[in-house]
XYZ file of C-alpha atoms in Angstrom:
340
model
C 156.665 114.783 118.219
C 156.052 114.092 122.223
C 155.921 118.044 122.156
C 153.128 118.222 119.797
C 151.376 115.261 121.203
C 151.006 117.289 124.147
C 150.219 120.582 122.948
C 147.244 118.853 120.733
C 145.954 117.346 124.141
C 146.191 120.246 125.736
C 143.848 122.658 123.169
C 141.181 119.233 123.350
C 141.110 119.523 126.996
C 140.699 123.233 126.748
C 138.341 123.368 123.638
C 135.204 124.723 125.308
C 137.863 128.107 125.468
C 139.863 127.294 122.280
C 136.970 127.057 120.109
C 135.129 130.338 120.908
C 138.842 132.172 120.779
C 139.440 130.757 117.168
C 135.792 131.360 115.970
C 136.396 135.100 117.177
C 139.819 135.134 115.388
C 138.482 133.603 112.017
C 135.415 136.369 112.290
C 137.667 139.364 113.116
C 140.105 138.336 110.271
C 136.995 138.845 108.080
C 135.361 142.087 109.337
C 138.640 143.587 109.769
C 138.631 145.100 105.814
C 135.190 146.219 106.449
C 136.443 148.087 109.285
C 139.695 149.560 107.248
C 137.214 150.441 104.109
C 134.443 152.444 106.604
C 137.124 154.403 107.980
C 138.330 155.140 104.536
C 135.291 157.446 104.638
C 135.978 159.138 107.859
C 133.799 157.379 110.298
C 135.112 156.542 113.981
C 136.476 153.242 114.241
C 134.444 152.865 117.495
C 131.305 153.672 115.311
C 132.602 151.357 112.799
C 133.140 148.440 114.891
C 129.752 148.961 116.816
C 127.501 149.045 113.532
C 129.391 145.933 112.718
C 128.632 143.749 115.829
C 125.236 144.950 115.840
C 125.249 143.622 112.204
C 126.684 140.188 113.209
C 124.306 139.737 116.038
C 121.598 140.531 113.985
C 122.554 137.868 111.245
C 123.474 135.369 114.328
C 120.126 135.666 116.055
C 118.216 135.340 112.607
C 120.214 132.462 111.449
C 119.171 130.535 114.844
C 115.783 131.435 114.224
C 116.307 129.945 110.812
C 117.630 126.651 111.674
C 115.027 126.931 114.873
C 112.033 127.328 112.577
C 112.932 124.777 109.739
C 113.617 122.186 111.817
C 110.174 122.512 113.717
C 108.441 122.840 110.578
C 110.273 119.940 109.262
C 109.769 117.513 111.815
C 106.282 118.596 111.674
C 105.401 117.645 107.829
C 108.137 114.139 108.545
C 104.983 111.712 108.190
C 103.658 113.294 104.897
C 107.499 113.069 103.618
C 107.074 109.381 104.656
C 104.216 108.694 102.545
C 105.341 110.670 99.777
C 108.651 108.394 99.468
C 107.059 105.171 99.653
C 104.596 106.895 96.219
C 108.210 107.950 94.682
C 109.387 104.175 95.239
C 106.325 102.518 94.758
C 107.159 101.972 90.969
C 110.212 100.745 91.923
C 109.467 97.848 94.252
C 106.804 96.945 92.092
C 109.335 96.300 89.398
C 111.493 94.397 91.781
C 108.441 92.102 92.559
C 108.688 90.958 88.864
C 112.245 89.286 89.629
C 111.059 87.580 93.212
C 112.991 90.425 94.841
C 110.336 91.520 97.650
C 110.796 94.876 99.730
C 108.795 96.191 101.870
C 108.010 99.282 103.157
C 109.199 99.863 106.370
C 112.646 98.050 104.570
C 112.521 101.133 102.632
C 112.263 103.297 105.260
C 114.702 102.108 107.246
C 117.107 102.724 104.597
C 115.881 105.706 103.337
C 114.528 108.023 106.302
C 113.399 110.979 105.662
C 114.856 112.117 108.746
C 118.323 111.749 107.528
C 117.746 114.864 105.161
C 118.482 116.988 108.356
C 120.457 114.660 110.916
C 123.659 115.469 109.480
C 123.680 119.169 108.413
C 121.715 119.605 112.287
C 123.938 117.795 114.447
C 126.972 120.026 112.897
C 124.623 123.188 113.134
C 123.802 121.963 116.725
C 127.665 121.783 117.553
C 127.821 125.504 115.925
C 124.824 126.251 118.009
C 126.503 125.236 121.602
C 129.466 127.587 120.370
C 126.944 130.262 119.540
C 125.436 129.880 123.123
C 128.886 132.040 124.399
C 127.580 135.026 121.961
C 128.682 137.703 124.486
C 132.132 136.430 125.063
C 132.813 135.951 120.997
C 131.191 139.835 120.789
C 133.860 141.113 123.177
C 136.682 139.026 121.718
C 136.089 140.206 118.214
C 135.569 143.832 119.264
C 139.260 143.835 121.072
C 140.687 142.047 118.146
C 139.432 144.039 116.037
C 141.062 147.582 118.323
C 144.246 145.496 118.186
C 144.381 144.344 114.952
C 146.650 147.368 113.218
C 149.160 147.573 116.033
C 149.430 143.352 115.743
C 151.901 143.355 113.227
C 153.864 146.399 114.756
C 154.150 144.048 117.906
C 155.349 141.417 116.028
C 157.808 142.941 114.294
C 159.166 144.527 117.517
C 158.883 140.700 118.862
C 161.368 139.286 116.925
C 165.003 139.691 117.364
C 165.932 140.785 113.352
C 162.655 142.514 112.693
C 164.019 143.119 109.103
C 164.907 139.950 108.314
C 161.062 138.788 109.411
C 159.386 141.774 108.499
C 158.286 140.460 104.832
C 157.330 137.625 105.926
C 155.078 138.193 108.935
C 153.566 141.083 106.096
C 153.053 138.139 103.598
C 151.697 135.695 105.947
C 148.967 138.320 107.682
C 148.193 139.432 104.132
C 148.027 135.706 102.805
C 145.646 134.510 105.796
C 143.400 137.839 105.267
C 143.026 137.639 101.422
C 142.125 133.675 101.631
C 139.617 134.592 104.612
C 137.677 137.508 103.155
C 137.407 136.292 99.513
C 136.402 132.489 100.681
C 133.348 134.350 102.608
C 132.430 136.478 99.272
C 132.544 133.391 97.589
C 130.427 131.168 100.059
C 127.927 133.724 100.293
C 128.044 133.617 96.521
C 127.126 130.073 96.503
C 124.738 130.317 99.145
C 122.443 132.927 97.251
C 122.813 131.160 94.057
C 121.745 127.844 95.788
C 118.951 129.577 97.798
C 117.397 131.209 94.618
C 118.027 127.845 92.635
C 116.146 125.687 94.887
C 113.328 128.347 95.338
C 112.934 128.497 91.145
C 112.567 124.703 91.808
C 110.404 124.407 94.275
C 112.170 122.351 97.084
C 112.019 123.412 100.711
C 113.586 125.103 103.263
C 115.299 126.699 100.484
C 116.823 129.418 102.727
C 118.001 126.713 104.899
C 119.980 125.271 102.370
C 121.240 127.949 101.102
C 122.806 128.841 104.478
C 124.430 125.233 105.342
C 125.562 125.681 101.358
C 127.511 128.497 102.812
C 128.851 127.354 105.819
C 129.866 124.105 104.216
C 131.534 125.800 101.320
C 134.547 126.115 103.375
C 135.549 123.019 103.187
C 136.485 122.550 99.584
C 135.373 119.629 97.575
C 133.827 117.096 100.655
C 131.222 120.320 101.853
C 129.905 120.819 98.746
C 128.911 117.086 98.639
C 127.522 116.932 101.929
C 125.193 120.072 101.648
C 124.074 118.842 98.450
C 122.985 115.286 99.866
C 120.258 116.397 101.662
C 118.773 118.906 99.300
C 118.740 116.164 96.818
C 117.318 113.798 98.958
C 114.370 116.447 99.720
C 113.612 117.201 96.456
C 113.710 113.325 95.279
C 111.012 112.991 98.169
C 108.976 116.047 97.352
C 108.973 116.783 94.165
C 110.035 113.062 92.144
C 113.493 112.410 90.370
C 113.554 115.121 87.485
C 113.817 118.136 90.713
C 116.317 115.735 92.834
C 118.450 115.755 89.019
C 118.020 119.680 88.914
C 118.905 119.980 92.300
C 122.024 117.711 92.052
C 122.967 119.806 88.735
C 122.310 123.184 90.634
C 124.848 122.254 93.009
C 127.400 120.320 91.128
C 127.150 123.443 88.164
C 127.758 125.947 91.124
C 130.424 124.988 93.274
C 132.340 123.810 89.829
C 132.185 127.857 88.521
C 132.914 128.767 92.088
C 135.749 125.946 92.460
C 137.481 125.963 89.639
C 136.729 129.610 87.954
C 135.830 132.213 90.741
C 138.256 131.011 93.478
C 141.225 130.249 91.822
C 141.080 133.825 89.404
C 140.611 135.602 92.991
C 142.999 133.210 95.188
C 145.797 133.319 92.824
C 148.917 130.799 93.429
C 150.143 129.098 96.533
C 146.776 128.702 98.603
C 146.245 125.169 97.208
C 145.198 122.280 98.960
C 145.707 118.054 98.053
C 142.228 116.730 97.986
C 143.579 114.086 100.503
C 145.128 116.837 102.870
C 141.327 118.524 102.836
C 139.951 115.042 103.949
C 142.731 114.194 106.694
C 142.225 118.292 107.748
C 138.472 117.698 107.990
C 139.197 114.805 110.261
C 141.671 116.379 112.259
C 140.238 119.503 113.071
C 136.989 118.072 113.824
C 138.243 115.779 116.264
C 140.062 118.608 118.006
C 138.066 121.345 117.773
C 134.465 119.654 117.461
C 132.135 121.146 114.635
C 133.346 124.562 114.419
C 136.705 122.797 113.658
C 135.082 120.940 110.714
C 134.167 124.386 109.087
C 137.516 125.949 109.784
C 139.848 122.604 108.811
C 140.743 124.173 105.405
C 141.512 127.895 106.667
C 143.044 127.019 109.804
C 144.976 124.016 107.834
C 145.722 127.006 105.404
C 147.164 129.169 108.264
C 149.465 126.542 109.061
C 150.206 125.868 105.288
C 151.414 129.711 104.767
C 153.297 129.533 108.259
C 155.268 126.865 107.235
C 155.754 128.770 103.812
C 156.864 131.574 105.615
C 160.153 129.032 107.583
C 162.445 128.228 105.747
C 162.963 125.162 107.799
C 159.398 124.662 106.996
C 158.821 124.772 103.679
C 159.284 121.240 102.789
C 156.130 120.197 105.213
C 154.180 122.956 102.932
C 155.041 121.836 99.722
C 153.776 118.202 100.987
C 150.808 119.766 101.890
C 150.318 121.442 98.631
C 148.285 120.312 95.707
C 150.622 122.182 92.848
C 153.805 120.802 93.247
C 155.500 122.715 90.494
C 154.139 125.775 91.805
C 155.492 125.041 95.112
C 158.793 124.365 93.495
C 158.969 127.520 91.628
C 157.801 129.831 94.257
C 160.599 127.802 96.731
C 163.175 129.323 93.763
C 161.756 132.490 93.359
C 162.290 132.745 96.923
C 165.447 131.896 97.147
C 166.882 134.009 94.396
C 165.159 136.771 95.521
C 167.469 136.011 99.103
């Protein structure tokens, strides 16, 4: 335990390295596929790899425009948001007067801000930002991961001193971390252009904005849906009254339930389950470690170590207490060990 003590306060101290490195890792773990599928059709994997980084600086330098922009705009309109939230409560503390309970406005304001509709999704976007600022350095780590990444497992297997005995499993855990990576990114982007188009047909805005913090916040199961929903709702309760701020809240809650419980799981399959309470503790964790890009990765890189510990057989036990299905976990752990 003193060992990982230290170890943990060792990657804090060094975060401002750490962090870039694992955001590179996470994003070459995703293009990687792309890479394998344009080669399918004969084109250099230098060419490959360039039209892909040119791709992902593109999308980087028009997401920071995005956030850039909305903010700006938002902060601009923030007075006419006031006014039109004390109009959307006005009913309401006039039907409080009736019982002697008084209110006022600035009361109502204080509790209800406007300005809390971005504070939280912006200060994690900001902490994404700072990360973002070292774009060169992530560019060149995910180009050399990705010119490593078929002779990886090679090296590991060579590593190890019975590269049979490990060869299956280093295969299933590289596989494992890949599949979970590539179709929770097709998902998220999924609920991101459902959410985006949803909230346009409505009418609420910064719709595009929303739809991109519904996609970063989709990886974190269950708590990121809920906090990329809060301040959409809130928005549309101020803008547009409380029938939109219901729409929006069913937009979301209808969404991320197909994606939760129909899309993911048919795709996922068995054995890359989560508790809800290790997600939470994860979310925690990782965020106090790794800052905000840890927040967004606490359920893959929790996963990582989930399907490492599957892959031990001294291990296994800390997995299966990190699972959600335990009688999954239970039959897989016999499967296993028939199959040995």
């Amino acid at each position: 335990m003193a060992f990982v003590v230290v170890i943990l306060a060792g990657i804090k101290a060094a975060s401002p390295i750490v962090v870039p490195f694992v955001l590179s890792a996470f994003i070459a773990v995703i293009c990687n596929p792309v890479i394998s599928g344009m080669m399918r059709f004969k084109v250099p994997k230098w060419l490959a790899v360039l039209l892909l980084m040119v791709f992902i600086v593109m999308v980087g330098l028009w997401l920071a425009t995005l956030v850039g922009s909305s903010v700006n705009e938002f902060s601009k309109q923030l007075p006419q948001y006031r006014d039109q939230l004390i109009a959307q409560f006005g009913w309401v503390l006039e039907k409080l007067h009736t019982f002697n309970i008084k209110i006022s406005k600035e009361q109502v304001l204080a509790y209800f801000d406007p300005g809390m509709a971005l504070s939280m999704t912006t200060n994690m976007l900001s902490g994404v930002g700072n990360v973002m600022a070292n774009l060169f350095l992530i560019i060149l780590t995910i180009v050399f991961m990705l010119f490593e990444a078929q002779s990886l497992p090679k090296k590991l297997h060579l590593a190890l001193d019975d590269p049979d005995m490990r060869l299956q499993q280093i295969d299933k855990f590289l596989q494992s971390v890949n599949q979970y990576m590539v179709i929770k990114t097709l998902v998220s982007v999924a609920t991101g252009a459902i959410v985006g188009i949803g909230l346009g047909f409505i009418g609420v805005d910064y719709a595009l904005l929303w739809a991109v913090i519904a996609f970063l916040f989709n990886y974190i199961p269950n708590i990121g849906s809920i906090i990329a929903a809060i301040p959409a709702i809130l928005l549309a309760f101020i803008q547009l009254g409380p029938a939109a701020a219901g729409g929006t809240a069913l937009l979301y809650l209808g969404t991320n339930m197909v994606m939760g419980n129909v899309i993911e799981p048919k795709f996922m399959g068995r054995g890359l389950g989560l508790s809800t309470l290790v997600v939470f503790l994860s979310l925690i964790f990782w965020g106090w470690l790794l800052g905000s890009v840890g927040m967004l990765l606490s359920v893959p890189l929790t996963m990582i170590v989930k399907i490492a510990l599957e892959s031990s057989d001294s291990g296994r036990w800390l997995a299966i207490m990190l699972a959600d299905d335990v009688d999954g976990e239970l039959k897989a752990s016999t499967s296993d060990k028939e199959q040995a």
